[in-house]
Short mmCIF file of C-alpha atoms in Angstrom, two decimals:
data_model
loop_
_atom_site.label_atom_id
_atom_site.label_comp_id
_atom_site.label_asym_id
_atom_site.label_seq_id
_atom_site.Cartn_x
_atom_site.Cartn_y
_atom_site.Cartn_z
CA MET A 1241 15.02 -31.38 -9.33
CA THR A 1242 13.33 -29.22 -6.83
CA THR A 1243 13.91 -25.49 -7.40
CA VAL A 1244 14.22 -23.27 -4.49
CA PRO A 1245 11.90 -19.94 -4.76
CA VAL A 1246 14.10 -17.28 -4.46
CA GLN A 1247 12.32 -14.89 -1.44
CA LEU A 1248 11.60 -11.35 -1.83
CA PRO A 1249 13.71 -9.14 0.39
CA VAL A 1250 11.30 -7.46 3.25
CA ARG A 1251 12.69 -4.05 2.05
CA SER A 1252 11.68 -4.73 -1.47
CA ARG A 1253 7.82 -5.51 -0.08
CA VAL A 1254 7.74 -2.40 1.93
CA ALA A 1255 8.87 -0.29 -0.99
CA ASP A 1256 6.41 -2.41 -3.36
CA LEU A 1257 3.57 -2.22 -0.98
CA ALA A 1258 3.90 1.52 -0.11
CA ALA A 1259 4.47 2.56 -4.01
CA ALA A 1260 1.06 0.45 -4.61
CA GLN A 1261 -1.06 1.75 -2.42
CA ILE A 1262 0.43 5.57 -2.39
CA ALA A 1263 -0.68 4.88 -6.50
CA SER A 1264 -3.95 3.88 -5.86
CA TRP A 1265 -4.86 7.02 -3.71
CA GLN A 1266 -2.68 9.40 -6.03
CA GLN A 1267 -4.68 8.54 -9.27
CA GLY A 1268 -8.33 8.59 -7.30
CA TYR A 1269 -7.46 12.11 -5.53
CA LEU A 1270 -5.85 13.34 -9.42
CA ALA A 1271 -9.27 12.20 -10.45
CA ASP A 1272 -10.93 13.77 -7.72
CA ARG A 1273 -12.51 11.03 -6.29
CA SER A 1274 -14.13 11.46 -2.52
CA ALA A 1275 -12.73 8.62 -0.94
CA ALA A 1276 -9.41 9.27 -2.41
CA VAL A 1277 -9.53 12.91 -0.89
CA ALA A 1278 -10.66 11.98 2.49
CA ALA A 1279 -8.27 9.46 2.93
CA LEU A 1280 -5.19 12.16 2.14
CA ALA A 1281 -6.95 14.22 4.40
CA ARG A 1282 -6.42 11.52 7.15
CA LEU A 1283 -3.20 10.55 6.21
CA ARG A 1284 -1.61 14.10 6.04
CA ARG A 1285 -2.29 14.42 9.61
CA GLY A 1286 0.11 11.62 10.11
CA ALA A 1287 3.11 13.50 8.83
CA GLY A 1288 6.05 13.42 10.86
CA ARG A 1289 4.24 11.35 13.90
CA THR A 1290 4.52 7.55 14.65
CA ALA A 1291 2.04 4.99 13.30
CA ALA A 1292 1.10 4.42 17.09
CA GLU A 1293 0.05 8.04 17.95
CA MET A 1294 -2.50 7.67 14.49
CA PRO A 1295 -4.69 4.93 15.66
CA ASP A 1296 -7.53 6.64 13.02
CA LEU A 1297 -5.09 5.64 10.28
CA TRP A 1298 -4.94 1.55 11.10
CA SER A 1299 -7.99 1.10 8.90
CA LEU A 1300 -7.05 3.25 6.20
CA VAL A 1301 -3.42 2.00 5.54
CA ASP A 1302 -3.58 -1.42 4.32
CA THR A 1303 -0.29 -3.86 6.38
CA GLY A 1304 -2.09 -7.44 5.04
CA PRO A 1305 0.16 -8.03 2.53
CA LEU A 1306 2.94 -7.83 4.82
CA HIS A 1307 1.80 -10.25 7.39
CA GLU A 1308 0.99 -12.92 3.73
CA CYS A 1309 3.53 -15.65 3.33
CA ASP A 1310 3.97 -18.13 -0.05
CA ASP A 1311 6.99 -18.91 -1.83
CA ALA A 1312 8.09 -15.87 -2.36
CA ARG A 1313 7.49 -14.25 0.75
CA ARG A 1314 8.36 -15.44 4.16
CA ALA A 1315 6.31 -15.29 7.26
CA LEU A 1316 8.09 -12.03 9.56
CA SER A 1317 9.23 -11.73 12.22
CA GLU A 1318 7.62 -9.49 14.88
CA VAL A 1319 10.63 -6.81 15.01
CA GLU A 1320 10.77 -6.83 10.79
CA LEU A 1321 7.15 -6.23 10.71
CA THR A 1322 6.80 -3.19 13.19
CA ARG A 1323 9.85 -2.03 11.29
CA ALA A 1324 7.94 -2.20 8.14
CA GLU A 1325 4.73 -1.22 8.85
CA ASP A 1326 6.29 1.89 10.67
CA ALA A 1327 8.17 2.91 7.14
CA LEU A 1328 5.03 2.50 5.57
CA TYR A 1329 2.88 4.71 7.43
CA THR A 1330 5.71 7.24 7.28
CA SER A 1331 5.99 6.82 3.72
CA CYS A 1332 2.68 7.45 3.14
CA THR A 1333 1.61 10.30 5.22
CA LEU A 1334 4.60 12.11 3.93
CA TRP A 1335 3.03 11.20 0.54
CA ALA A 1336 -0.27 12.62 1.71
CA LEU A 1337 1.38 16.17 3.01
CA HIS A 1338 3.31 16.47 -0.78
CA GLN A 1339 0.34 15.54 -2.91
CA GLN A 1340 -1.77 18.27 -1.10
CA SER A 1341 -3.74 20.61 -3.26
CA ARG A 1342 -1.21 19.73 -6.03
CA GLY A 1343 -2.97 19.02 -9.39
CA THR A 1344 -0.05 16.76 -10.56
CA ALA A 1345 1.12 13.65 -9.56
CA MET A 1346 3.90 14.33 -6.14
CA HIS A 1347 4.58 10.34 -6.02
CA ARG A 1348 6.88 9.39 -9.70
CA THR A 1349 8.60 6.02 -9.80
CA HIS A 1350 12.48 6.64 -9.99
CA ARG A 1351 14.02 5.72 -13.61
CA PRO A 1352 17.20 6.62 -14.67
CA GLU A 1353 16.13 9.63 -16.97
CA GLN A 1354 14.36 10.89 -14.66
CA PRO A 1355 15.87 10.33 -11.09
CA ALA A 1356 13.53 11.09 -8.53
CA GLY A 1357 15.24 9.68 -4.92
CA LEU A 1358 15.29 12.07 -1.90
CA GLY A 1359 18.48 13.34 -2.88
CA ALA A 1360 18.32 13.75 -6.43
CA ALA A 1361 14.83 15.67 -5.58
CA VAL A 1362 16.23 17.83 -3.02
CA ARG A 1363 18.92 18.83 -4.91
CA ARG A 1364 16.18 20.19 -7.96
CA LEU A 1365 14.86 22.83 -5.57
CA MET A 1366 18.77 24.44 -5.81
CA PRO A 1367 19.51 26.41 -8.75
CA PRO A 1368 21.17 24.98 -11.92
CA GLY A 1369 25.12 24.40 -10.99
CA ASP A 1370 24.94 25.90 -7.84
CA ILE A 1371 24.57 24.59 -3.93
CA ASP A 1372 22.10 26.11 -1.51
CA GLU A 1373 23.64 25.51 1.92
CA PRO A 1374 20.46 25.84 3.85
CA VAL A 1375 18.73 23.25 1.80
CA ARG A 1376 21.29 21.08 1.74
CA GLY A 1377 21.59 21.19 5.06
CA ARG A 1378 17.68 19.86 5.84
CA LEU A 1379 18.76 16.71 3.76
CA VAL A 1380 22.13 16.58 6.12
CA ARG A 1381 19.91 16.62 8.74
CA ALA A 1382 17.28 14.55 8.29
CA ALA A 1383 20.64 11.87 7.05
CA SER A 1384 21.92 12.55 10.76
CA ALA A 1385 18.65 11.66 12.31
CA ALA A 1386 18.96 9.35 15.96
CA THR A 1387 15.73 7.54 15.48
CA PRO A 1388 13.16 6.88 13.25
CA LEU A 1389 10.94 9.35 14.57
CA VAL A 1390 13.27 12.24 14.47
CA LEU A 1391 13.98 11.32 10.41
CA ALA A 1392 10.11 11.45 10.05
CA GLN A 1393 9.72 14.61 11.37
CA ARG A 1394 12.83 15.94 9.62
CA LEU A 1395 11.33 14.73 6.67
CA ARG A 1396 8.35 16.35 6.51
CA ASP A 1397 10.26 20.01 6.27
CA ILE A 1398 11.94 18.74 3.31
CA VAL A 1399 8.58 17.46 1.93
CA VAL A 1400 6.71 20.71 2.79
CA LEU A 1401 9.70 22.61 0.33
CA LEU A 1402 9.15 20.15 -2.32
CA ARG A 1403 5.46 20.35 -2.60
CA ARG A 1404 6.27 24.17 -2.61
CA ALA A 1405 8.73 23.54 -6.27
CA ASP A 1406 6.03 20.95 -7.33
CA ILE A 1407 8.85 18.43 -7.35
CA PRO A 1408 7.91 14.50 -7.28
CA LEU A 1409 9.50 11.89 -5.04
CA ASP A 1410 9.37 8.12 -5.47
CA TYR A 1411 7.82 7.55 -1.85
CA GLY A 1412 8.17 3.44 -2.61
CA LEU A 1413 12.12 3.70 -2.85
CA LEU A 1414 11.94 5.96 0.35
CA ALA A 1415 9.47 3.59 2.25
CA GLY A 1416 11.96 0.87 1.48
CA GLN A 1417 14.92 3.40 2.69
CA LEU A 1418 12.71 4.20 5.95
CA TYR A 1419 12.98 0.22 6.37
CA ALA A 1420 16.44 -0.24 6.15
CA PHE A 1421 17.63 2.88 8.44
CA GLN A 1422 15.58 0.95 11.36
CA TRP A 1423 18.02 -1.61 11.42
CA PRO A 1424 22.02 -2.33 12.26
CA GLY A 1425 24.35 -0.29 9.32
CA GLY A 1426 20.91 1.00 7.86
CA PRO A 1427 21.12 4.39 8.25
CA GLU A 1428 24.79 4.35 6.97
CA ALA A 1429 23.38 2.76 4.20
CA VAL A 1430 20.40 5.24 2.92
CA ARG A 1431 22.89 8.20 3.86
CA ARG A 1432 24.94 6.32 0.83
CA ASP A 1433 21.80 6.22 -0.94
CA TRP A 1434 20.90 9.87 -0.35
CA GLY A 1435 24.49 10.66 -1.27
CA ARG A 1436 24.70 8.98 -4.18
CA SER A 1437 21.26 10.34 -5.48
CA PHE A 1438 21.94 13.92 -4.37
CA HIS A 1439 25.08 13.79 -7.23
CA SER A 1440 23.30 11.69 -9.79
CA ARG A 1441 23.21 13.18 -13.10
CA PRO A 1442 20.18 12.11 -15.34
CA ALA A 1443 20.09 9.45 -18.37
CA ALA A 1444 21.15 11.48 -21.55
CA ARG A 1445 17.79 9.89 -23.06
CA HIS A 1446 15.65 11.76 -21.40
CA MET A 1447 11.60 11.54 -22.23
CA GLY A 1448 10.78 14.10 -24.67
CA GLY A 1449 14.59 15.28 -25.58
CA ASN A 1450 14.68 18.00 -22.85
CA PRO A 1451 16.96 17.50 -19.59
CA PRO A 1452 15.19 17.63 -16.16
CA PRO A 1453 15.03 20.69 -14.29
CA ALA A 1454 18.38 18.96 -11.77
CA THR A 1455 21.81 19.80 -13.31
CA VAL A 1456 24.36 17.54 -10.97
CA THR A 1457 27.18 15.46 -11.43
CA THR A 1458 28.25 11.92 -10.74
CA ASP A 1459 32.05 11.86 -9.72
CA THR A 1460 31.47 13.13 -6.26
CA ALA A 1461 31.49 11.51 -3.08
CA SER A 1462 28.41 9.58 -1.20
CA ASP A 1463 27.36 9.82 2.00
CA THR A 1464 30.68 11.65 2.99
CA ASP A 1465 29.95 14.83 1.82
CA LEU A 1466 27.07 15.04 3.50
CA LYS A 1467 27.80 14.00 6.84
CA ASP A 1468 30.86 16.94 6.47
CA ALA A 1469 28.37 19.29 6.18
CA SER A 1470 26.89 18.89 9.43
#
């Protein structure tokens, strides 16, 4: 009997590609390799802008894997490809802004014991056990963005705050969310993701035995609180 291959969702393809490219640049940057340092300098100029505005980056961000198709990857439509590329560019450029002049990795893969989603990262900007409404308001504004460009601009403001506080973010996860945001029903789903991340509590088995800086709860609503706060 012939087995039908399971196709990898486009969102996962975008997330995996962003994570792989950023991890490579990040390793080189932290090792002070000139090519990676130069790549970061070019990338960060695109933060908060569209791919179409930054032709200088077309030869830097490798979108080739998005064009590949095999048993696990089907050919993407023009709309899918455009939205996937935009999500990839936005994630990579925001990471570059975040990583600038930082001596530790600002892209970190999300794990239950060390949440690294956008909501969790924003929550770590706040005092333990308290809500900083101006900071929360920035997440609300990002979640309420009407277009991908406005979203990228508002995320840029958040990334600047995370950079100052040395708080990492999972940019692969973010890239997948940026792709989903561009589809009907996507903004609502992404808001739900960010809301749950904001209210998530790190799992008990944290590496090293000490709890991470964020001290948040899990029993509150997700995207409703964020939308209502606006």
